[in-house]
Structure formats: C-alpha cells, structure tokens
C-alpha cells in the first residue's frame, strides 16, 4: 500500500511538472550584448553568459548604425539601459540611452535629428496575437529591439537601470 501511494505521488509530481512551466529567473544582469546580425541578445552576470534570447526583431532597415530620426535603423555602440517604461505602447520597455554626444554631433553636422526613444520592448499592446512567446512577423520597429512579451518580462525583472548595453553589427 505504501509503495502504491509513493507511486501515485511520484506520478502526480511528474504530470504536474510537465503541465506547469516555471518562469525563467535570472541573476541581476550586469551587461547586455546585442548581436544584430546573429539576432541575439546575450545577458551577462558575474562576467559570464547566463542567458541568450534568440530571434530578436530590429528596425525595418536592420543593417548599419542609426544616424537619423526616421531611418528605421537600430543603433550600434555602447549605451546604457537608463529606465524602464511600464506604460509603453508595447508590452513593457527598457530605454536605451541613444543618442550619445557623438550621435547628436553627427546628425546635427548634417542638419538632421539623430532621433531617439530607442527601447528593448515586447510586442504591441494592441496586437491580438501576443502571449505564449508569439511575435509580430519580421523586422517591424522604427529602430528598437523587439522580443516576445515573455522575454521582456525576464529582462524587466533582471536588468536594472544603468546596465551597460553593447549593440554590435
């Protein structure tokens, strides 16, 4: 009888574990590395890679460094995550400190604006296909970095303000 009860408990633990997915929890992230061509975000803590997000989405013109407002490119270089926006038009967002002084000088020397408001964010709030890791197809942002709603939740909880972000070609 005791063996039967143990078997029943073991079975219920196995089936319960298969039915409920535990949300990913990461240590505090100290560096974010975006590899645009590889379409990944790498997250580092304690000097080691702790998690990779694959299949990121970029601006409509993903190649090259963002130079001007409206060019639909994602910046390249070293910036910081300087604040989070819970009331974004997208499911959560983490602001990237673009433009820096060099970005502003480059654009102004050409009589243009460098643009701004570059974020890592989830999917559009009004998109009916959201949830369960779903994403709007293709590159669709105006220069931001988009991830699934589940992935931005992980970033939101693990990436503090002031975190370095390196965005590489």
C-alpha positions as YAML, in Angstrom:
chain: A
units: angstrom
residues:
- id: 1
  name: UNK
  ca: [0.00, 0.00, 0.00]
- id: 2
  name: UNK
  ca: [2.82, 2.39, 0.91]
- id: 3
  name: UNK
  ca: [4.53, 1.69, -2.44]
- id: 4
  name: UNK
  ca: [1.27, 2.43, -4.28]
- id: 5
  name: UNK
  ca: [0.91, 5.80, -2.51]
- id: 6
  name: UNK
  ca: [4.52, 6.70, -3.31]
- id: 7
  name: UNK
  ca: [3.97, 5.78, -6.96]
- id: 8
  name: UNK
  ca: [0.84, 7.95, -7.07]
- id: 9
  name: UNK
  ca: [2.69, 10.91, -5.53]
- id: 10
  name: UNK
  ca: [5.57, 10.45, -7.98]
- id: 11
  name: UNK
  ca: [3.17, 10.31, -10.94]
- id: 12
  name: UNK
  ca: [1.35, 13.45, -9.82]
- id: 13
  name: UNK
  ca: [4.66, 15.30, -9.42]
- id: 14
  name: UNK
  ca: [5.74, 14.27, -12.91]
- id: 15
  name: UNK
  ca: [2.48, 15.23, -14.58]
- id: 16
  name: UNK
  ca: [2.29, 18.50, -12.62]
- id: 17
  name: UNK
  ca: [5.80, 19.44, -13.67]
- id: 18
  name: UNK
  ca: [5.01, 18.73, -17.31]
- id: 19
  name: UNK
  ca: [1.88, 20.89, -17.21]
- id: 20
  name: UNK
  ca: [3.24, 23.98, -15.47]
- id: 21
  name: UNK
  ca: [6.17, 25.91, -16.87]
- id: 22
  name: UNK
  ca: [8.27, 27.75, -14.31]
- id: 23
  name: UNK
  ca: [9.11, 31.32, -15.41]
- id: 24
  name: UNK
  ca: [12.79, 31.94, -16.13]
- id: 25
  name: UNK
  ca: [14.53, 33.79, -13.31]
- id: 26
  name: UNK
  ca: [17.95, 35.28, -13.87]
- id: 27
  name: UNK
  ca: [20.50, 36.87, -11.57]
- id: 28
  name: UNK
  ca: [20.93, 40.64, -11.80]
- id: 29
  name: UNK
  ca: [22.31, 41.31, -15.28]
- id: 30
  name: UNK
  ca: [25.46, 43.43, -15.47]
- id: 31
  name: UNK
  ca: [25.89, 43.61, -19.25]
- id: 32
  name: UNK
  ca: [23.61, 43.18, -22.24]
- id: 33
  name: UNK
  ca: [25.18, 42.38, -25.63]
- id: 34
  name: UNK
  ca: [23.03, 42.63, -28.77]
- id: 35
  name: UNK
  ca: [24.40, 40.94, -31.89]
- id: 36
  name: UNK
  ca: [22.24, 42.35, -34.66]
- id: 37
  name: UNK
  ca: [23.40, 40.05, -37.49]
- id: 38
  name: UNK
  ca: [23.01, 36.96, -35.31]
- id: 39
  name: UNK
  ca: [19.64, 38.23, -33.99]
- id: 40
  name: UNK
  ca: [20.50, 37.53, -30.36]
- id: 41
  name: UNK
  ca: [20.67, 39.27, -27.00]
- id: 42
  name: UNK
  ca: [23.28, 37.86, -24.63]
- id: 43
  name: UNK
  ca: [22.89, 38.51, -20.91]
- id: 44
  name: UNK
  ca: [25.93, 38.51, -18.60]
- id: 45
  name: UNK
  ca: [26.21, 38.32, -14.82]
- id: 46
  name: UNK
  ca: [29.38, 37.84, -12.83]
- id: 47
  name: UNK
  ca: [31.38, 38.04, -16.05]
- id: 48
  name: UNK
  ca: [29.72, 35.00, -17.62]
- id: 49
  name: UNK
  ca: [26.95, 34.44, -20.13]
- id: 50
  name: UNK
  ca: [23.80, 33.40, -18.24]
- id: 51
  name: UNK
  ca: [21.12, 33.53, -20.95]
- id: 52
  name: UNK
  ca: [20.61, 34.16, -24.66]
- id: 53
  name: UNK
  ca: [17.44, 35.44, -26.32]
- id: 54
  name: UNK
  ca: [17.24, 34.38, -29.96]
- id: 55
  name: UNK
  ca: [15.31, 35.73, -32.92]
- id: 56
  name: UNK
  ca: [15.20, 39.37, -31.86]
- id: 57
  name: UNK
  ca: [13.48, 41.82, -34.18]
- id: 58
  name: UNK
  ca: [15.00, 45.11, -35.28]
- id: 59
  name: UNK
  ca: [14.12, 48.20, -37.26]
- id: 60
  name: UNK
  ca: [12.82, 47.92, -40.82]
- id: 61
  name: UNK
  ca: [16.37, 48.75, -42.06]
- id: 62
  name: UNK
  ca: [18.42, 46.50, -39.74]
- id: 63
  name: UNK
  ca: [21.89, 46.92, -41.28]
- id: 64
  name: UNK
  ca: [24.14, 49.76, -40.19]
- id: 65
  name: UNK
  ca: [24.18, 52.23, -37.30]
- id: 66
  name: UNK
  ca: [21.26, 54.53, -36.65]
- id: 67
  name: UNK
  ca: [22.17, 58.04, -37.85]
- id: 68
  name: UNK
  ca: [18.94, 59.99, -38.21]
- id: 69
  name: UNK
  ca: [15.38, 60.12, -37.00]
- id: 70
  name: UNK
  ca: [13.21, 58.02, -39.29]
- id: 71
  name: UNK
  ca: [15.99, 55.89, -40.81]
- id: 72
  name: UNK
  ca: [14.46, 52.80, -39.10]
- id: 73
  name: UNK
  ca: [17.91, 51.53, -38.08]
- id: 74
  name: UNK
  ca: [18.87, 50.14, -34.70]
- id: 75
  name: UNK
  ca: [21.88, 51.93, -33.16]
- id: 76
  name: UNK
  ca: [25.28, 50.29, -32.77]
- id: 77
  name: UNK
  ca: [27.73, 51.09, -29.98]
- id: 78
  name: UNK
  ca: [27.93, 51.22, -26.20]
- id: 79
  name: UNK
  ca: [24.95, 52.71, -24.38]
- id: 80
  name: UNK
  ca: [23.13, 52.09, -21.10]
- id: 81
  name: UNK
  ca: [19.69, 50.91, -20.13]
- id: 82
  name: UNK
  ca: [18.65, 54.02, -18.27]
- id: 83
  name: UNK
  ca: [14.99, 53.49, -17.37]
- id: 84
  name: UNK
  ca: [12.00, 51.21, -17.78]
- id: 85
  name: UNK
  ca: [8.62, 52.28, -19.10]
- id: 86
  name: UNK
  ca: [5.70, 50.25, -17.78]
- id: 87
  name: UNK
  ca: [3.19, 52.43, -19.72]
- id: 88
  name: UNK
  ca: [4.69, 51.87, -23.16]
- id: 89
  name: UNK
  ca: [2.71, 51.31, -26.37]
- id: 90
  name: UNK
  ca: [4.47, 47.92, -26.34]
- id: 91
  name: UNK
  ca: [4.42, 45.33, -23.60]
- id: 92
  name: UNK
  ca: [6.98, 46.85, -21.21]
- id: 93
  name: UNK
  ca: [10.08, 48.65, -22.48]
- id: 94
  name: UNK
  ca: [13.64, 49.35, -21.40]
- id: 95
  name: UNK
  ca: [15.08, 52.63, -22.70]
- id: 96
  name: UNK
  ca: [18.49, 52.64, -24.39]
- id: 97
  name: UNK
  ca: [20.47, 55.87, -23.89]
- id: 98
  name: UNK
  ca: [20.77, 56.59, -27.65]
- id: 99
  name: UNK
  ca: [21.72, 59.21, -28.85]
- id: 100
  name: UNK
  ca: [25.08, 59.87, -27.23]
- id: 101
  name: UNK
  ca: [27.11, 63.06, -27.86]
- id: 102
  name: UNK
  ca: [28.79, 61.62, -30.98]
- id: 103
  name: UNK
  ca: [25.41, 60.58, -32.43]
- id: 104
  name: UNK
  ca: [24.00, 64.07, -31.85]
- id: 105
  name: UNK
  ca: [27.07, 65.77, -33.36]
- id: 106
  name: UNK
  ca: [26.98, 63.56, -36.46]
- id: 107
  name: UNK
  ca: [23.31, 64.27, -37.16]
- id: 108
  name: UNK
  ca: [23.47, 68.00, -36.37]
- id: 109
  name: UNK
  ca: [26.50, 68.45, -38.65]
- id: 110
  name: UNK
  ca: [24.23, 67.26, -41.44]
- id: 111
  name: UNK
  ca: [21.25, 69.39, -40.41]
- id: 112
  name: UNK
  ca: [19.28, 66.40, -39.11]
- id: 113
  name: UNK
  ca: [17.95, 64.98, -35.87]
- id: 114
  name: UNK
  ca: [19.54, 61.77, -34.56]
- id: 115
  name: UNK
  ca: [16.16, 60.56, -33.35]
- id: 116
  name: UNK
  ca: [15.73, 58.87, -30.02]
- id: 117
  name: UNK
  ca: [13.31, 56.86, -27.93]
- id: 118
  name: UNK
  ca: [15.09, 53.59, -28.68]
- id: 119
  name: UNK
  ca: [13.96, 50.71, -26.47]
- id: 120
  name: UNK
  ca: [14.08, 46.99, -25.98]
- id: 121
  name: UNK
  ca: [10.38, 46.13, -25.79]
- id: 122
  name: UNK
  ca: [7.76, 43.45, -26.13]
- id: 123
  name: UNK
  ca: [5.08, 43.21, -28.76]
- id: 124
  name: UNK
  ca: [2.49, 45.94, -29.48]
- id: 125
  name: UNK
  ca: [-0.15, 46.23, -26.76]
- id: 126
  name: UNK
  ca: [-2.94, 46.23, -29.36]
- id: 127
  name: UNK
  ca: [-1.64, 43.13, -31.19]
- id: 128
  name: UNK
  ca: [-4.15, 40.30, -30.91]
- id: 129
  name: UNK
  ca: [-1.52, 37.57, -31.43]
- id: 130
  name: UNK
  ca: [0.50, 38.29, -28.26]
- id: 131
  name: UNK
  ca: [1.30, 35.84, -25.48]
- id: 132
  name: UNK
  ca: [2.98, 32.44, -25.32]
- id: 133
  name: UNK
  ca: [6.16, 33.72, -26.96]
- id: 134
  name: UNK
  ca: [4.35, 34.93, -30.10]
- id: 135
  name: UNK
  ca: [5.78, 37.80, -32.12]
- id: 136
  name: UNK
  ca: [4.71, 40.06, -34.96]
- id: 137
  name: UNK
  ca: [6.50, 38.59, -38.01]
- id: 138
  name: UNK
  ca: [9.73, 40.09, -39.40]
- id: 139
  name: UNK
  ca: [11.51, 43.34, -38.62]
- id: 140
  name: UNK
  ca: [8.94, 45.98, -37.85]
- id: 141
  name: UNK
  ca: [10.25, 48.51, -35.32]
- id: 142
  name: UNK
  ca: [11.41, 52.05, -36.06]
- id: 143
  name: UNK
  ca: [14.87, 51.20, -34.65]
- id: 144
  name: UNK
  ca: [14.04, 49.47, -31.40]
- id: 145
  name: UNK
  ca: [14.78, 45.87, -30.42]
- id: 146
  name: UNK
  ca: [11.67, 43.73, -30.03]
- id: 147
  name: UNK
  ca: [11.35, 40.46, -28.13]
- id: 148
  name: UNK
  ca: [8.37, 38.37, -27.05]
- id: 149
  name: UNK
  ca: [6.27, 39.54, -24.12]
- id: 150
  name: UNK
  ca: [7.59, 36.63, -22.02]
- id: 151
  name: UNK
  ca: [11.18, 37.62, -22.83]
- id: 152
  name: UNK
  ca: [10.69, 41.30, -21.94]
- id: 153
  name: UNK
  ca: [9.26, 40.21, -18.58]
- id: 154
  name: UNK
  ca: [12.51, 38.36, -17.88]
- id: 155
  name: UNK
  ca: [14.56, 41.39, -18.95]
- id: 156
  name: UNK
  ca: [12.33, 43.75, -16.95]
- id: 157
  name: UNK
  ca: [13.00, 41.81, -13.74]
- id: 158
  name: UNK
  ca: [16.75, 41.17, -14.27]
- id: 159
  name: UNK
  ca: [18.16, 44.30, -15.99]
- id: 160
  name: UNK
  ca: [18.50, 47.29, -13.64]
- id: 161
  name: UNK
  ca: [18.80, 50.93, -14.67]
- id: 162
  name: UNK
  ca: [22.42, 51.75, -15.50]
- id: 163
  name: UNK
  ca: [23.19, 48.39, -17.12]
- id: 164
  name: UNK
  ca: [25.69, 48.61, -20.00]
- id: 165
  name: UNK
  ca: [24.34, 47.55, -23.39]
- id: 166
  name: UNK
  ca: [26.69, 46.89, -26.30]
- id: 167
  name: UNK
  ca: [24.89, 46.78, -29.65]
- id: 168
  name: UNK
  ca: [27.10, 45.13, -32.26]
- id: 169
  name: UNK
  ca: [26.59, 44.86, -36.04]
...
